[in-house]
């Protein structure tokens, strides 16, 4: 059979080929889907992480760029939003979950944008590659974007098409920190308790808490060793009461429900807050600056290394210098 090539185009950046060929039949409704791992922004100060999307189309025979129309939209969190895998570990305000950094920012496009919404772009490739920049949020979560590219008049698509002259791409941006491990629930004989919330150890009635006991493997193992050392130093009278570490996928830990800091250090699973109460019932309030036993336990686990280190904090979650300051009642252990 003789094949008659009519016209063809190729999209680059999203890596899909369109061909029109008289021996092929049209395919409709096809969506190219992929998952793209990305780190949250601001894991390092002033270094936002961006997703760059190049969009272009050209004649597959001549290699010449064409002028294609495209739309790009940030849809939102992957459904179901209540799934921890999708929301990064937060358990509230799913519709307000930041999708970009800053949270009131917009997707950047250097060309003429005909979409007036901050998280949408509509434009033309203008016989070259178009570039879209999407700065990742500081908060972890799976973010869905959709891009549709439409061929110029007279050009048609027959392979892997959404319509007979367009192609659609759906990307899931998996924003988070890989490799975090959950602190095990303590069993009889262990030297720590997991305790979060103002009414520790009793949970706040009707007030769900985000998943907050996740850390690097090194952090988790050393926390357990600190608990054991503390238990022995205090002659088996006190256990380590562990509050916030990090969320399952890291990123900004929004414990004040503002989607903003503080809690900046709890992004990578290498910092832990310890409750003031250190007895088995967690009711014995000992301010940080007075707890020499816990300081000894942390130093024992650190051995000759600079970390872990116990830092005392004031009510504003600022480190205290000197640590003997009587406003420094809160505990924070830094593991890196």
XYZ file of C-alpha atoms in Angstrom:
336
model
C 0.000 0.000 0.000
C 1.295 3.429 -0.897
C 1.325 5.856 2.028
C 0.548 9.480 1.293
C 1.930 11.912 3.862
C -0.309 14.983 4.147
C 1.175 17.113 6.946
C 2.815 16.377 10.273
C 3.910 18.167 13.407
C 5.933 17.318 16.493
C 5.638 18.751 20.007
C 8.821 19.150 21.980
C 9.268 19.557 25.695
C 6.308 17.256 26.182
C 7.865 14.770 23.756
C 4.959 13.669 21.587
C 4.918 13.133 17.829
C 1.927 13.941 15.627
C 1.786 12.440 12.148
C -0.946 12.458 9.538
C -0.871 9.388 7.312
C -3.602 8.088 4.997
C -3.140 4.512 6.230
C -3.841 5.325 9.897
C -7.154 5.916 11.623
C -7.794 8.768 14.051
C -7.546 8.182 17.790
C -9.555 10.438 20.099
C -9.519 11.229 23.801
C -5.958 10.088 24.448
C -4.177 11.928 27.284
C -0.437 11.643 27.865
C 0.056 11.172 31.614
C 3.240 11.181 33.684
C 4.403 11.738 37.270
C 7.251 14.202 37.814
C 9.061 14.262 41.197
C 9.936 17.757 42.438
C 11.363 19.149 45.673
C 9.423 21.800 47.601
C 10.724 25.353 47.328
C 12.721 26.964 50.124
C 14.350 23.794 51.397
C 17.307 26.135 51.075
C 16.788 29.870 51.698
C 15.879 31.939 48.638
C 16.193 29.009 46.230
C 12.739 28.271 44.822
C 12.443 25.082 42.790
C 10.842 25.536 39.363
C 9.157 23.207 36.895
C 10.062 24.347 33.377
C 7.817 23.290 30.497
C 8.957 23.865 26.913
C 6.220 23.773 24.288
C 6.921 23.751 20.575
C 5.638 22.234 17.371
C 7.199 21.745 13.970
C 6.826 20.024 10.658
C 8.118 16.497 11.159
C 9.408 16.443 7.573
C 11.133 19.815 7.239
C 11.927 20.420 10.917
C 10.539 23.956 10.654
C 8.770 25.347 13.705
C 5.044 26.047 13.406
C 2.801 28.459 15.290
C 0.621 26.294 17.538
C -1.940 27.445 20.082
C -1.620 26.046 23.585
C -3.248 26.232 27.007
C -1.686 25.275 30.319
C -3.557 25.100 33.640
C -2.674 24.134 37.195
C -5.755 22.083 38.123
C -5.159 21.486 41.857
C -4.355 18.644 44.214
C -4.727 15.133 42.894
C -8.035 13.533 43.836
C -8.989 12.420 46.389
C -7.570 15.459 48.161
C -8.116 13.815 51.555
C -5.555 11.120 50.744
C -2.287 11.746 52.609
C -0.394 10.626 49.524
C -1.966 13.532 47.640
C -2.065 16.327 50.238
C 1.421 15.828 51.655
C 0.176 15.074 55.173
C -1.977 18.101 55.955
C -5.529 17.333 57.013
C -7.492 20.533 56.408
C -8.278 23.269 53.864
C -7.568 21.114 50.839
C -8.922 23.742 48.449
C -6.598 26.362 49.972
C -3.508 24.131 49.734
C -0.791 26.230 48.009
C -0.029 25.152 44.439
C 2.739 27.670 43.698
C 5.362 29.778 45.473
C 4.525 32.357 46.653
C 1.074 31.011 47.385
C -0.557 34.020 45.694
C 1.867 33.898 42.740
C 1.258 33.055 39.085
C 2.620 30.770 36.410
C 5.208 32.707 34.398
C 5.105 33.014 30.596
C 7.159 35.548 28.630
C 4.783 35.720 25.665
C 1.318 37.203 25.275
C -0.909 35.478 27.832
C -4.601 35.469 26.933
C -5.574 33.674 30.171
C -6.319 36.144 32.970
C -6.118 33.592 35.779
C -2.882 33.340 37.809
C -2.504 29.574 37.360
C -3.403 29.419 33.676
C -1.644 30.332 30.428
C -3.040 30.614 26.918
C -0.756 31.603 24.056
C 0.966 30.828 20.768
C 4.322 29.182 20.203
C 5.180 31.874 17.591
C 7.326 29.561 15.412
C 9.658 28.772 18.322
C 9.605 27.092 21.715
C 7.412 28.611 24.411
C 8.656 28.424 28.012
C 6.410 28.188 31.088
C 7.861 28.448 34.603
C 5.935 27.078 37.570
C 7.583 27.670 40.947
C 6.890 24.777 43.292
C 5.025 25.489 46.556
C 6.788 25.226 49.897
C 4.105 22.725 50.928
C 4.321 19.099 49.785
C 1.552 17.479 47.758
C 0.661 16.041 44.356
C -0.305 18.836 41.951
C -2.046 18.123 38.653
C -1.465 20.286 35.556
C -2.962 19.986 32.078
C -1.504 21.222 28.793
C -3.340 21.174 25.457
C -1.566 21.954 22.178
C -3.556 22.580 19.016
C -2.182 22.403 15.479
C -2.553 25.322 13.050
C -5.339 25.259 10.467
C -4.778 22.553 7.868
C -2.593 20.409 10.107
C -4.055 17.271 11.589
C -3.154 14.679 14.197
C -3.656 10.950 13.814
C -1.438 9.372 16.495
C -1.988 9.581 20.277
C -4.422 12.456 19.832
C -6.934 14.115 22.099
C -8.853 15.450 19.102
C -8.080 15.211 15.398
C -5.835 18.290 15.610
C -4.702 18.470 19.242
C -2.881 16.634 21.982
C -3.340 16.810 25.754
C -0.817 16.218 28.550
C -1.615 15.684 32.218
C 1.355 15.946 34.593
C 1.271 15.069 38.286
C 3.960 17.066 40.074
C 4.871 14.961 43.110
C 6.239 17.714 45.365
C 8.001 16.366 48.431
C 11.101 15.006 50.154
C 11.880 11.375 49.424
C 12.973 8.744 51.917
C 11.323 9.919 55.153
C 10.431 7.233 57.688
C 7.666 7.259 60.283
C 8.578 6.992 63.963
C 7.160 3.680 65.145
C 4.401 3.600 67.709
C 6.106 2.837 71.027
C 5.581 -0.574 72.591
C 6.103 -1.719 76.162
C 9.699 -1.241 77.262
C 10.540 1.561 74.800
C 11.808 4.868 76.094
C 9.711 7.416 74.234
C 6.126 8.428 73.602
C 4.548 10.115 70.578
C 2.566 13.095 71.733
C 1.283 16.030 69.693
C -1.248 18.786 70.350
C -1.867 21.308 73.106
C -3.644 18.743 75.278
C -0.855 16.186 75.077
C -1.027 13.262 75.592
C -4.805 13.369 75.055
C -5.753 14.415 71.491
C -7.739 17.592 71.058
C -11.428 16.628 70.705
C -12.634 17.081 67.150
C -9.317 18.520 66.052
C -7.416 16.251 63.647
C -3.664 16.675 63.482
C -1.465 16.263 60.423
C 0.840 13.278 60.208
C 3.862 14.744 61.952
C 6.208 11.993 63.144
C 8.260 11.473 59.976
C 12.032 11.913 59.713
C 15.134 10.657 58.021
C 16.290 7.208 59.056
C 19.226 8.776 60.913
C 16.924 11.162 62.804
C 14.506 8.406 63.818
C 17.224 6.056 65.050
C 19.022 8.760 67.032
C 15.771 9.958 68.608
C 15.228 6.457 69.948
C 18.797 6.337 71.284
C 18.331 9.716 72.982
C 15.159 8.369 74.610
C 17.015 5.321 75.913
C 19.934 7.404 77.215
C 17.561 9.868 78.879
C 15.627 7.050 80.521
C 18.808 5.589 81.988
C 20.301 8.930 83.075
C 17.099 9.772 84.970
C 17.177 6.360 86.688
C 14.217 5.105 84.668
C 11.882 7.860 85.828
C 11.442 9.862 82.577
C 10.739 9.092 78.938
C 11.199 11.248 75.849
C 7.919 12.855 74.729
C 8.258 13.528 70.997
C 6.104 16.191 69.322
C 6.566 17.475 65.738
C 9.261 16.108 63.416
C 8.139 16.452 59.761
C 5.232 15.537 57.512
C 5.321 12.301 55.461
C 6.634 14.145 52.383
C 8.388 16.990 54.197
C 8.008 20.571 53.103
C 6.468 23.420 55.068
C 4.783 22.123 58.234
C 1.805 24.456 58.572
C 0.824 23.888 62.177
C -0.815 27.332 62.554
C -3.167 26.824 59.575
C -1.882 29.870 57.705
C 0.185 28.043 55.051
C 3.118 30.160 56.246
C 6.086 29.765 58.616
C 7.061 29.457 61.502
C 8.166 25.823 61.819
C 10.632 26.444 59.007
C 13.150 23.870 60.210
C 10.641 20.981 60.111
C 10.909 20.509 56.343
C 13.397 17.718 55.770
C 12.943 15.281 58.666
C 16.021 16.443 60.573
C 14.485 18.430 63.448
C 12.264 17.356 66.329
C 10.291 19.205 68.993
C 10.185 17.649 72.452
C 7.394 18.299 74.958
C 8.181 19.978 78.285
C 6.519 17.190 80.212
C 8.966 14.297 80.405
C 7.356 11.900 82.873
C 5.425 8.759 81.949
C 2.191 10.776 82.106
C 3.761 13.763 80.353
C 2.593 16.109 83.136
C 5.954 16.977 84.682
C 6.744 20.374 83.178
C 10.490 20.976 82.974
C 11.651 24.065 81.060
C 14.374 23.362 78.544
C 17.002 25.551 80.146
C 16.750 23.486 83.368
C 16.869 20.006 81.854
C 20.514 19.028 82.253
C 19.665 15.323 82.034
C 18.325 15.644 78.511
C 21.336 17.731 77.514
C 23.564 14.879 78.717
C 21.531 12.304 76.787
C 21.797 14.273 73.557
C 25.542 14.784 74.011
C 25.978 11.061 74.644
C 24.306 10.152 71.347
C 26.222 12.858 69.486
C 29.515 11.529 70.930
C 32.253 13.565 69.224
C 30.005 14.855 66.450
C 28.422 18.344 66.387
C 24.921 16.859 65.943
C 22.432 16.093 67.328
C 22.251 19.162 69.520
C 19.576 20.326 71.951
C 18.434 23.887 71.346
C 16.173 25.796 73.715
C 13.486 28.017 72.197
C 11.265 30.846 73.428
C 7.535 31.134 72.765
C 8.251 32.611 69.318
C 10.191 29.458 68.404
C 13.461 31.388 68.296
C 16.656 29.824 69.611
C 17.794 31.306 72.894
C 21.243 32.732 73.557
C 22.256 32.067 76.250
C 20.241 28.854 76.672
C 19.847 29.546 80.411
C 17.375 32.334 79.605
C 14.228 31.687 81.676
C 12.021 32.363 78.636
C 13.621 29.373 76.934
C 11.224 26.676 78.019
C 10.704 24.840 74.720
C 12.776 21.920 73.407
C 14.143 21.483 69.903
C 16.657 18.833 68.803
C 18.570 19.544 65.598
C 19.991 16.483 63.813
C 21.912 18.184 61.018
